[in-house]
Structures are given as structure tokens and as C-alpha cells.
Amino acid sequence: MAEDRKAIVPVWTLATGDVRAPALAGGEPMTAERLAELRGVLAVMADVPIATLEAHPLPDKLDRSRGIPLDAASPLAQHLSQFITQSTRSSLTAARATAMGENLYRMVVPAKVAAQFDKGFICSMAAKGTVGGIRGPLVTSTGRIAAGATFVPVGKAAAAGAAGGAGATAGVAAAGSAALTVAAPLVLMAVAVGVSAHADNKRQQAIEHITELLEQLHEQKLEEEHSALDGCRDAIDKATAILLDQGKLGVSLGLDSAVHAINTALGAADRRLARWQTALDKLPDDKPVEIGTLTKSFPGVDEHGGTFRAHLELAALAIALKRRVVVLQAVDHAQSDPGNPFENFTRALRRDQQRLDELESGIAGVLVRLSALELARQDGLMPVFTAGEVDRLMRAAHRIRRLGDGVTVNGRTTDVAIEIARNKDGSVVVFPALPMGA
């Protein structure tokens, strides 16, 4: 999409509860940089989670297949539609920007708030064939929309909150505070679907890699482990659809069996991680490591495929599936207490994700340590290297060094953006949550 330097982008400030905060924007037009500052200040000064919502023109080309589609009757679509309808009654800027009925809405959750639910959940997904590239429809990651846009705060918009919706708190924040719309259900559902879509994208990436690796390895046990995990998707997809329609999870969905299979795979990943860490601890610190010694504990680490890499991808798949289940459990927990859905949601996520964070961090640490190793050839009778040994050593060193590429250990939490494409009929597609500025 070409830059439109005259674009006017309405932006709403949303709270998940009654909150007092100074009126920082004052209704004056802002730049993208000024808006980022506003989000940070509000996050620091407010007592409840604060998010911003922008309405951009819908891009001509948008890969909707990567998002989660929801029809117009879904709670998120209804919350968004009601929010837009009420906002246009009191804001000419909002009315003009949303008149066509189709927009790309971007909800940005500040880093401080994102830290409440985001540890390993939200991270950049590298695009194939592009160094430093990021997958996703996040139009502002390239600045193509926001770079030339003028952001206009929309004040005192009527709040979103469908009757009977999860935590249908609605209204404008307490008098004397900034124009913060209390829209807990809208924020909760957008975050839940965006995080779920992100986790499913990670699952798809892992599936692609595992399929390729297993075609090379022909190992029955790994095939069975892969099949058991891949078979969980149907139950998780059904549970996601039901919860996002505010239904109740039942035993007939098969979610319990799926969770058992995922937990079994996570247990295997934990055991493998412990073995990898022990093997690395036994390696000498002051001299190169023979390739043969390394491959005993990390079979195939010096090859393009290999069992070790298959184990890595199986762990990534199990983690991605478990993260989707954790989101489902958190939404279910939040909807059981309509009074404070966002607080319950983030509390459930923090409690359940700790094990996943530790496992993912441990695997990242192993990859970083492996990538820093200095390799030596296998001991033999010949006092000099053969041409074949030199080639193998160089290939192995290159592949092992690349294990650390893109690995983030204890990364800094950034603002998280969730984009929602809204169609004229009110249906929406929610794209994977991604870090801002990636």
C-alpha cells in the first residue's frame, strides 16, 4: 500500500476498568511517535490495563488465511461493531474513517501491560528468505501507513460492552480523568484471539519443519509422537470456536485427551532438555570438542536434518499447542467471573505459562551454548586432515554456529499489536499478535 500522507487515523484509548489518568492527548492531532509516548505514559500512570485502538484503511492485499475468522455474531465482532457505532455518534473523525464499513483495526497493548500475559507468547516470527524479515500483516512494521498518518484522539466515545458479554463493563472512565473508554470485553477478546492466532502460527511453522525432517529420518517413534501431537488440533480448534462464542467446554470435545497428549510430549521435551544440559556441562571448557563426541548426545546436530533437530521441532510444536490450550483455559476462567475478565485472564496466563517459559528458555540456552562451541575432528591415525574431513568440519561448524541465529534469551517485552480486519458485514479476521517495531 502506498503511503498516504494526508490520512487521518482516529485513535481511542481503552481501559479495562474505571481509572483516573490525566488528559494527555487533549484531542490534538499526533504523530506516530507522540502516540507511542502517550501509550507509555498511560501505562505507567494508570492502575488498570490501558490499550489504544486505531482505525486504518483496509489494505488491498491482505493474507487473511493466517488469521482467525469470526462471524458477525461472535462476541468480539459484536463488541467492535457496538464500539464503532457508538463512537461515530459523537466523533466526526471516527464517522468519516469508518464510513466504508471495512477497516483494519490495530489494538496496541503497551509493554508494561503486555508483560502481564506475554513471556514466551509473543515473539517475532522470521520470514523465510528474508534476513530480519517478519511474517505478518502488521502494516506499520514497515511504516507504510503510519509514517504519513495523523492520529486524532477520539474522546468520550461510548463504551463497548455487549449485553450479556463476558465482563460487560461499559461506560466512560470516572469524571475528571482522561477520556478512557472502559472496554474490558473488547480488549480481552482481542488479546485472547490474537495470542491464540500467534500460537497457531508457531504450530504451523513447527509442523512444516517436522514434516520435512521426518521424511528424511524415517523414524517410527518420532512419527508416532508427531501424529499424536498433530491429532490434538481438531479438539483445540473446536474448543477455541466454542469459547470465542462464549460457550462452555464439554467432555465430548476431546480436549482432555488432547491436553494429555500435549503434556506427554512436554514431559519428553523436559527429559531431553535435561540430557542436553548435562551433556554440555560435561564438555571441556578449554579445548575444542570432537564432532563424534558431540553427535553422541546430539545426534544429527552436524547435519541438515537429524534426530536432534526433530526433537527441537517436536518441543516447539508441543509448546505452541500448549500455549493455545493455556489461552483457552484463561478465557474460560475469565468468562466465569464477568466482573473482572481481564484480571482473571492475565492471572491465569501467568500461572500456567511459567513451565512453558522455563522449557523454552532452557532450549534457547542449549542452542546458544552449542553455537559457541569450537569443533575438532575425530581422532584418527592420520596426523593430517584429509580433504573430506576438512569439508565435514567446516560444514558442521557452520550448521552448529547457526543454531544460535534468532534465539532470544530473556528478551525485553515490547508493545504488542493485534490487528483486526473488519468486513462490511461485521465479520472479522484477527491476525497473530506481534511485537511492535519488529
Coordinates of C-alpha atoms in Angstrom, one line a residue:
M1 CA 0.0 0.0 0.0
A2 CA 1.3 3.4 -0.9
E3 CA 1.8 5.9 1.8
D4 CA -1.0 8.4 2.3
R5 CA 0.5 11.5 3.9
K6 CA -3.0 13.0 4.4
A7 CA -4.5 10.0 6.1
I8 CA -6.4 10.8 9.3
V9 CA -6.4 7.9 11.7
P10 CA -8.8 8.0 14.7
V11 CA -7.3 6.5 17.9
W12 CA -9.2 5.5 21.0
T13 CA -7.7 4.9 24.4
L14 CA -9.3 1.9 26.1
A15 CA -9.2 0.9 29.7
T16 CA -10.3 -2.5 31.2
G17 CA -11.8 -0.8 34.3
D18 CA -12.6 2.5 35.9
V19 CA -9.4 4.5 36.1
R20 CA -8.2 8.1 36.6
A21 CA -5.5 9.4 34.4
P22 CA -4.5 12.9 33.2
A23 CA -5.9 14.0 29.8
L24 CA -2.6 13.8 28.0
A25 CA -3.9 13.9 24.4
G26 CA -6.4 16.7 24.7
G27 CA -7.9 15.8 21.3
E28 CA -5.0 17.3 19.4
P29 CA -3.6 15.5 16.3
M30 CA -0.5 13.4 17.0
T31 CA 2.4 11.7 15.2
A32 CA 3.1 8.0 15.5
E33 CA 6.0 8.8 17.8
R34 CA 3.8 11.0 20.0
L35 CA 1.1 8.3 20.2
A36 CA 3.8 5.8 21.3
E37 CA 4.8 8.2 24.1
L38 CA 1.2 8.6 25.1
R39 CA 0.7 4.8 25.4
G40 CA 3.8 4.5 27.6
V41 CA 2.8 7.3 29.9
L42 CA -0.8 6.0 30.3
A43 CA 0.6 2.5 31.1
V44 CA 2.8 3.9 33.8
M45 CA 0.2 6.2 35.4
A46 CA -2.9 4.0 35.1
D47 CA -3.9 1.4 37.7
V48 CA -5.6 -0.9 35.1
P49 CA -4.5 -2.2 31.7
I50 CA -4.6 0.5 29.0
A51 CA -4.7 -0.1 25.3
T52 CA -5.1 2.0 22.2
L53 CA -7.2 1.2 19.1
E54 CA -6.6 2.7 15.7
A55 CA -8.7 2.5 12.6
H56 CA -6.7 2.3 9.3
P57 CA -8.0 1.8 5.8
L58 CA -8.1 -1.8 4.9
P59 CA -5.1 -2.7 2.6
D60 CA -5.9 -4.0 -0.9
K61 CA -3.8 -7.1 -0.4
L62 CA -4.1 -8.9 2.9
D63 CA -3.3 -12.6 3.6
R64 CA -6.4 -13.4 5.7
S65 CA -5.5 -17.1 5.7
R66 CA -3.1 -16.6 8.6
G67 CA -5.7 -15.1 10.9
I68 CA -8.7 -16.5 12.9
P69 CA -12.0 -15.6 11.2
L70 CA -15.0 -14.8 13.4
D71 CA -18.5 -14.1 12.1
A72 CA -20.5 -11.0 12.9
A73 CA -22.4 -12.8 15.7
S74 CA -19.2 -13.6 17.6
P75 CA -18.7 -11.6 20.8
L76 CA -15.5 -9.9 19.6
A77 CA -17.2 -8.8 16.3
Q78 CA -20.2 -7.6 18.3
H79 CA -18.1 -5.6 20.8
L80 CA -16.2 -4.0 18.0
S81 CA -19.4 -3.2 16.0
Q82 CA -21.1 -1.6 19.0
F83 CA -18.0 0.3 19.8
I84 CA -17.8 1.7 16.3
T85 CA -21.5 2.6 16.2
Q86 CA -21.4 4.5 19.5
S87 CA -18.1 6.2 18.6
T88 CA -19.4 7.6 15.3
R89 CA -22.3 9.2 17.0
S90 CA -20.0 11.5 18.9
S91 CA -17.0 11.9 16.7
L92 CA -17.0 13.1 13.1
T93 CA -13.4 11.9 12.7
A94 CA -14.5 8.3 13.6
A95 CA -17.6 8.5 11.4
R96 CA -15.6 9.5 8.4
A97 CA -12.8 6.9 8.9
T98 CA -15.3 4.0 9.3
A99 CA -17.9 5.1 6.8
M100 CA -17.0 2.4 4.3
G101 CA -17.5 -0.4 6.9
E102 CA -14.2 -2.0 6.1
N103 CA -11.1 -1.1 8.2
L104 CA -8.0 -2.6 9.7
Y105 CA -8.2 -2.0 13.4
R106 CA -5.0 -2.2 15.3
M107 CA -5.1 -2.6 19.1
V108 CA -1.7 -1.9 20.8
V109 CA -1.1 -3.1 24.3
P110 CA 1.8 -1.3 26.0
A111 CA 4.9 -3.2 27.1
K112 CA 4.0 -2.9 30.8
V113 CA 0.6 -4.4 30.2
A114 CA 1.9 -7.0 27.7
A115 CA 4.3 -8.2 30.4
Q116 CA 1.2 -9.4 32.4
F117 CA 0.4 -12.0 29.8
D118 CA 3.4 -12.1 27.5
K119 CA 6.6 -14.0 28.2
G120 CA 7.2 -16.6 25.5
F121 CA 3.8 -15.9 24.0
I122 CA 4.6 -13.0 21.7
C123 CA 7.9 -13.1 19.7
S124 CA 8.9 -12.3 16.2
M125 CA 8.4 -14.9 13.5
A126 CA 11.2 -14.8 11.0
A127 CA 10.1 -14.7 7.3
K128 CA 11.7 -17.3 5.1
G129 CA 14.3 -15.9 2.7
T130 CA 14.4 -12.5 4.3
V131 CA 17.1 -11.6 6.8
G132 CA 15.5 -9.9 9.7
G133 CA 12.1 -10.2 8.0
I134 CA 8.9 -10.6 10.0
R135 CA 5.8 -12.6 9.0
G136 CA 2.5 -10.9 9.4
P137 CA 0.1 -8.2 8.2
L138 CA 1.4 -5.6 10.6
V139 CA 1.3 -2.7 8.2
T140 CA 3.1 -0.3 10.5
S141 CA 6.1 -2.6 10.9
T142 CA 7.3 -1.0 7.6
G143 CA 5.8 2.4 8.2
R144 CA 3.7 2.3 5.1
I145 CA 0.6 3.5 6.7
A146 CA 1.6 5.2 10.0
A147 CA 4.6 7.1 8.6
G148 CA 2.3 9.6 6.8
A149 CA -0.7 9.4 9.0
T150 CA -2.0 11.9 11.5
F151 CA -3.5 10.3 14.6
V152 CA -6.5 12.1 16.1
P153 CA -7.7 11.0 19.6
V154 CA -11.4 10.3 19.9
G155 CA -12.6 11.5 23.2
K156 CA -15.5 10.3 25.3
A157 CA -16.7 7.6 22.9
A158 CA -19.5 5.5 24.2
A159 CA -18.1 2.2 25.5
A160 CA -18.2 -1.2 24.1
G161 CA -19.9 -4.0 26.1
A162 CA -22.5 -6.2 24.7
A163 CA -25.3 -7.2 27.0
G164 CA -24.6 -10.5 28.5
G165 CA -21.0 -10.4 27.2
A166 CA -18.1 -11.6 29.3
G167 CA -17.4 -8.9 31.8
A168 CA -19.7 -6.5 30.1
T169 CA -18.4 -3.5 31.9
A170 CA -19.2 -0.4 29.9
G171 CA -19.1 3.3 30.2
V172 CA -16.6 6.2 30.3
A173 CA -14.0 6.4 33.0
A174 CA -14.5 8.4 36.2
A175 CA -15.2 12.1 35.9
G176 CA -12.1 14.2 36.0
S177 CA -10.0 11.6 34.2
A178 CA -8.9 11.3 30.7
A179 CA -11.4 10.1 28.0
L180 CA -10.7 6.4 28.6
T181 CA -13.4 4.1 27.3
V182 CA -14.0 1.2 29.6
A183 CA -14.0 -1.8 27.2
A184 CA -12.8 -4.8 29.1
P185 CA -14.6 -7.4 26.9
L186 CA -13.3 -5.9 23.7
V187 CA -9.7 -5.8 25.0
L188 CA -10.0 -9.3 26.5
M189 CA -11.3 -10.9 23.3
A190 CA -8.9 -9.2 21.0
V191 CA -5.9 -10.2 23.1
A192 CA -7.2 -13.8 23.5
V193 CA -7.8 -14.3 19.8
G194 CA -4.6 -12.5 18.8
V195 CA -2.5 -14.6 21.2
S196 CA -4.2 -17.8 20.1
A197 CA -3.6 -17.0 16.4
H198 CA 0.1 -16.3 17.2
A199 CA 0.4 -19.7 18.9
D200 CA -1.3 -21.4 16.0
N201 CA 1.1 -19.8 13.6
K202 CA 4.0 -21.2 15.6
R203 CA 2.3 -24.6 15.4
Q204 CA 2.1 -24.3 11.6
Q205 CA 5.8 -23.4 11.4
A206 CA 6.8 -26.4 13.6
I207 CA 4.6 -28.8 11.5
E208 CA 6.3 -27.7 8.3
H209 CA 9.8 -28.3 9.8
I210 CA 8.9 -31.6 11.4
T211 CA 7.3 -33.0 8.2
E212 CA 10.4 -32.2 6.3
L213 CA 12.7 -33.7 8.9
L214 CA 10.7 -36.9 9.4
E215 CA 10.6 -37.6 5.7
Q216 CA 14.4 -37.7 5.8
L217 CA 14.7 -39.7 9.1
H218 CA 12.1 -42.4 8.7
E219 CA 12.0 -43.0 12.5
Q220 CA 8.7 -44.6 13.6
K221 CA 8.8 -43.4 17.2
L222 CA 9.2 -39.8 16.1
E223 CA 6.4 -40.2 13.5
E224 CA 4.1 -41.5 16.3
E225 CA 5.0 -38.6 18.6
H226 CA 4.3 -36.2 15.7
S227 CA 1.0 -37.8 14.9
A228 CA -0.2 -37.7 18.5
L229 CA 0.5 -34.0 18.7
D230 CA -0.9 -33.2 15.3
G231 CA -4.1 -35.0 16.2
C232 CA -4.7 -32.5 19.0
R233 CA -5.5 -29.7 16.6
D234 CA -9.1 -30.7 15.9
A235 CA -10.1 -30.6 19.6
I236 CA -8.3 -27.3 20.2
D237 CA -9.9 -25.7 17.2
K238 CA -13.4 -26.7 18.3
A239 CA -12.8 -25.6 21.8
T240 CA -11.5 -22.2 20.5
A241 CA -14.6 -21.7 18.4
I242 CA -16.9 -22.6 21.3
L243 CA -15.1 -20.3 23.8
L244 CA -14.9 -17.4 21.4
D245 CA -18.7 -17.7 21.1
Q246 CA -18.9 -17.7 24.9
G247 CA -20.0 -21.3 25.1
K248 CA -19.0 -23.9 27.7
L249 CA -16.4 -26.6 27.2
G250 CA -17.6 -30.2 27.4
V251 CA -16.0 -33.6 27.7
S252 CA -17.3 -34.6 24.2
L253 CA -14.8 -32.2 22.6
G254 CA -11.9 -34.4 23.4
L255 CA -9.9 -31.6 24.8
D256 CA -8.8 -33.6 27.9
S257 CA -7.3 -36.3 25.7
A258 CA -5.5 -33.6 23.6
V259 CA -4.1 -32.0 26.8
H260 CA -2.8 -35.4 27.9
A261 CA -1.0 -35.9 24.6
I262 CA 0.5 -32.4 24.8
N263 CA 1.6 -32.9 28.4
T264 CA 3.2 -36.2 27.5
A265 CA 5.2 -34.5 24.7
L266 CA 6.2 -31.7 27.1
G267 CA 7.4 -34.3 29.5
A268 CA 9.6 -35.8 26.8
A269 CA 10.9 -32.4 25.9
D270 CA 11.8 -31.8 29.6
R271 CA 13.7 -35.0 29.8
R272 CA 15.6 -34.3 26.5
L273 CA 16.5 -30.8 27.7
A274 CA 17.9 -32.2 30.9
R275 CA 20.0 -34.7 29.0
W276 CA 21.3 -31.9 26.6
Q277 CA 22.2 -29.7 29.5
T278 CA 24.0 -32.5 31.3
A279 CA 26.0 -33.3 28.1
L280 CA 27.0 -29.7 27.6
D281 CA 28.1 -29.5 31.3
K282 CA 30.4 -32.4 30.7
L283 CA 32.2 -30.9 27.8
P284 CA 35.7 -29.4 28.4
D285 CA 35.8 -25.6 28.6
D286 CA 39.3 -25.1 27.4
K287 CA 39.6 -27.2 24.2
P288 CA 37.7 -28.0 21.0
V289 CA 35.1 -30.7 21.0
E290 CA 35.3 -33.6 18.7
I291 CA 32.4 -34.0 16.3
G292 CA 31.9 -37.6 17.3
T293 CA 31.7 -36.7 20.9
L294 CA 29.1 -34.1 20.2
T295 CA 26.9 -36.2 18.0
K296 CA 26.6 -38.9 20.7
S297 CA 24.5 -36.6 22.8
F298 CA 23.1 -34.5 19.9
P299 CA 22.6 -37.0 17.0
G300 CA 22.5 -35.3 13.7
V301 CA 23.4 -31.8 15.0
D302 CA 26.1 -31.6 12.4
E303 CA 23.7 -32.4 9.5
H304 CA 21.0 -30.6 7.7
G305 CA 18.3 -32.7 9.4
G306 CA 19.0 -35.2 12.2
T307 CA 17.2 -36.5 15.2
F308 CA 18.3 -33.6 17.5
R309 CA 16.6 -31.1 15.2
A310 CA 13.5 -33.2 15.0
H311 CA 13.4 -33.2 18.8
L312 CA 13.7 -29.4 18.8
E313 CA 10.7 -29.1 16.4
L314 CA 8.6 -31.6 18.4
A315 CA 9.2 -29.5 21.5
A316 CA 8.3 -26.3 19.6
L317 CA 5.1 -28.0 18.4
A318 CA 4.1 -29.1 21.9
I319 CA 4.8 -25.7 23.4
A320 CA 2.7 -24.0 20.7
L321 CA -0.2 -26.3 21.2
K322 CA 0.0 -25.9 25.0
R323 CA 0.0 -22.1 24.6
R324 CA -3.2 -22.3 22.7
V325 CA -4.7 -24.5 25.5
V326 CA -3.5 -22.1 28.1
V327 CA -5.3 -19.2 26.3
L328 CA -8.5 -21.3 26.2
Q329 CA -8.2 -22.1 29.9
A330 CA -7.6 -18.4 30.7
V331 CA -10.6 -17.2 28.6
D332 CA -12.8 -19.9 30.3
H333 CA -11.6 -18.7 33.7
A334 CA -12.2 -15.0 32.9
Q335 CA -15.7 -15.6 31.5
S336 CA -16.7 -17.5 34.6
D337 CA -16.2 -14.2 36.6
P338 CA -17.8 -11.4 34.4
G339 CA -16.8 -8.7 37.0
N340 CA -13.1 -8.6 36.2
P341 CA -12.4 -10.6 33.0
F342 CA -9.0 -9.1 32.1
E343 CA -7.6 -9.5 35.5
N344 CA -8.7 -13.2 35.6
F345 CA -7.3 -13.7 32.1
T346 CA -3.9 -12.4 32.8
R347 CA -3.7 -14.1 36.2
A348 CA -4.5 -17.5 34.6
L349 CA -1.9 -16.9 31.9
R350 CA 0.8 -16.0 34.3
R351 CA 0.2 -19.1 36.4
D352 CA 0.1 -21.6 33.6
Q353 CA 2.8 -20.3 31.3
Q354 CA 5.7 -20.5 33.7
R355 CA 6.6 -24.0 32.9
L356 CA 6.5 -23.3 29.2
D357 CA 8.7 -20.2 29.6
E358 CA 11.3 -22.2 31.5
L359 CA 11.3 -25.0 28.9
E360 CA 11.6 -22.6 26.0
S361 CA 14.3 -20.6 27.8
G362 CA 16.2 -23.8 28.6
I363 CA 16.1 -24.9 25.0
A364 CA 17.3 -21.5 23.8
G365 CA 20.2 -21.7 26.3
V366 CA 21.2 -25.1 24.9
L367 CA 21.2 -23.7 21.3
V368 CA 23.3 -20.7 22.3
R369 CA 25.8 -22.9 24.1
L370 CA 26.1 -25.3 21.1
S371 CA 26.5 -22.4 18.7
A372 CA 29.5 -21.2 20.7
L373 CA 31.4 -24.5 20.7
E374 CA 34.7 -24.9 18.9
L375 CA 34.9 -28.1 16.9
A376 CA 37.7 -30.6 16.4
R377 CA 37.9 -33.6 14.0
Q378 CA 37.6 -37.1 15.2
D379 CA 40.9 -38.6 16.5
G380 CA 42.5 -40.9 14.0
L381 CA 45.7 -42.5 12.8
M382 CA 46.4 -39.9 10.1
P383 CA 48.4 -36.9 11.5
V384 CA 46.9 -34.5 8.9
F385 CA 43.4 -33.6 7.8
T386 CA 42.0 -35.2 4.7
A387 CA 40.0 -33.1 2.2
G388 CA 36.8 -34.9 3.3
E389 CA 37.5 -34.2 7.0
V390 CA 38.1 -30.5 6.3
D391 CA 34.8 -30.2 4.3
R392 CA 32.8 -32.1 7.0
L393 CA 34.3 -30.0 9.8
M394 CA 33.6 -26.7 8.0
R395 CA 30.0 -27.7 7.2
A396 CA 29.4 -28.9 10.7
A397 CA 30.9 -25.8 12.3
H398 CA 28.7 -23.6 10.1
R399 CA 25.5 -25.5 10.9
I400 CA 26.2 -25.6 14.6
R401 CA 27.0 -21.9 14.7
R402 CA 23.7 -21.1 13.0
L403 CA 21.8 -22.9 15.8
G404 CA 22.0 -19.6 17.8
D405 CA 20.6 -17.5 15.0
G406 CA 17.4 -15.8 16.0
V407 CA 17.5 -17.2 19.6
T408 CA 16.3 -14.8 22.2
V409 CA 17.1 -15.5 25.9
N410 CA 15.2 -13.3 28.4
G411 CA 14.2 -10.8 25.7
R412 CA 12.8 -7.4 26.5
T413 CA 9.0 -7.1 26.4
T414 CA 7.8 -4.7 23.8
D415 CA 4.4 -3.2 22.9
V416 CA 2.2 -5.8 21.4
A417 CA 0.0 -5.1 18.3
I418 CA -3.1 -7.1 17.4
E419 CA -4.7 -6.3 14.0
I420 CA -8.3 -7.0 13.2
A421 CA -9.7 -6.8 9.7
R422 CA -13.4 -5.9 9.7
N423 CA -15.6 -6.6 6.8
K424 CA -18.8 -4.7 5.7
D425 CA -21.0 -7.5 7.1
G426 CA -19.4 -7.0 10.6
S427 CA -17.4 -10.3 10.5
V428 CA -13.7 -10.0 11.4
V429 CA -10.3 -11.7 10.9
V430 CA -7.9 -11.5 13.9
F431 CA -4.3 -11.7 12.9
P432 CA -1.5 -13.1 15.1
A433 CA -0.3 -10.8 17.9
L434 CA 3.2 -9.4 17.1
P435 CA 5.7 -7.2 18.8
M436 CA 5.6 -3.5 17.7
G437 CA 8.7 -2.3 15.9
A438 CA 9.8 -5.8 14.9

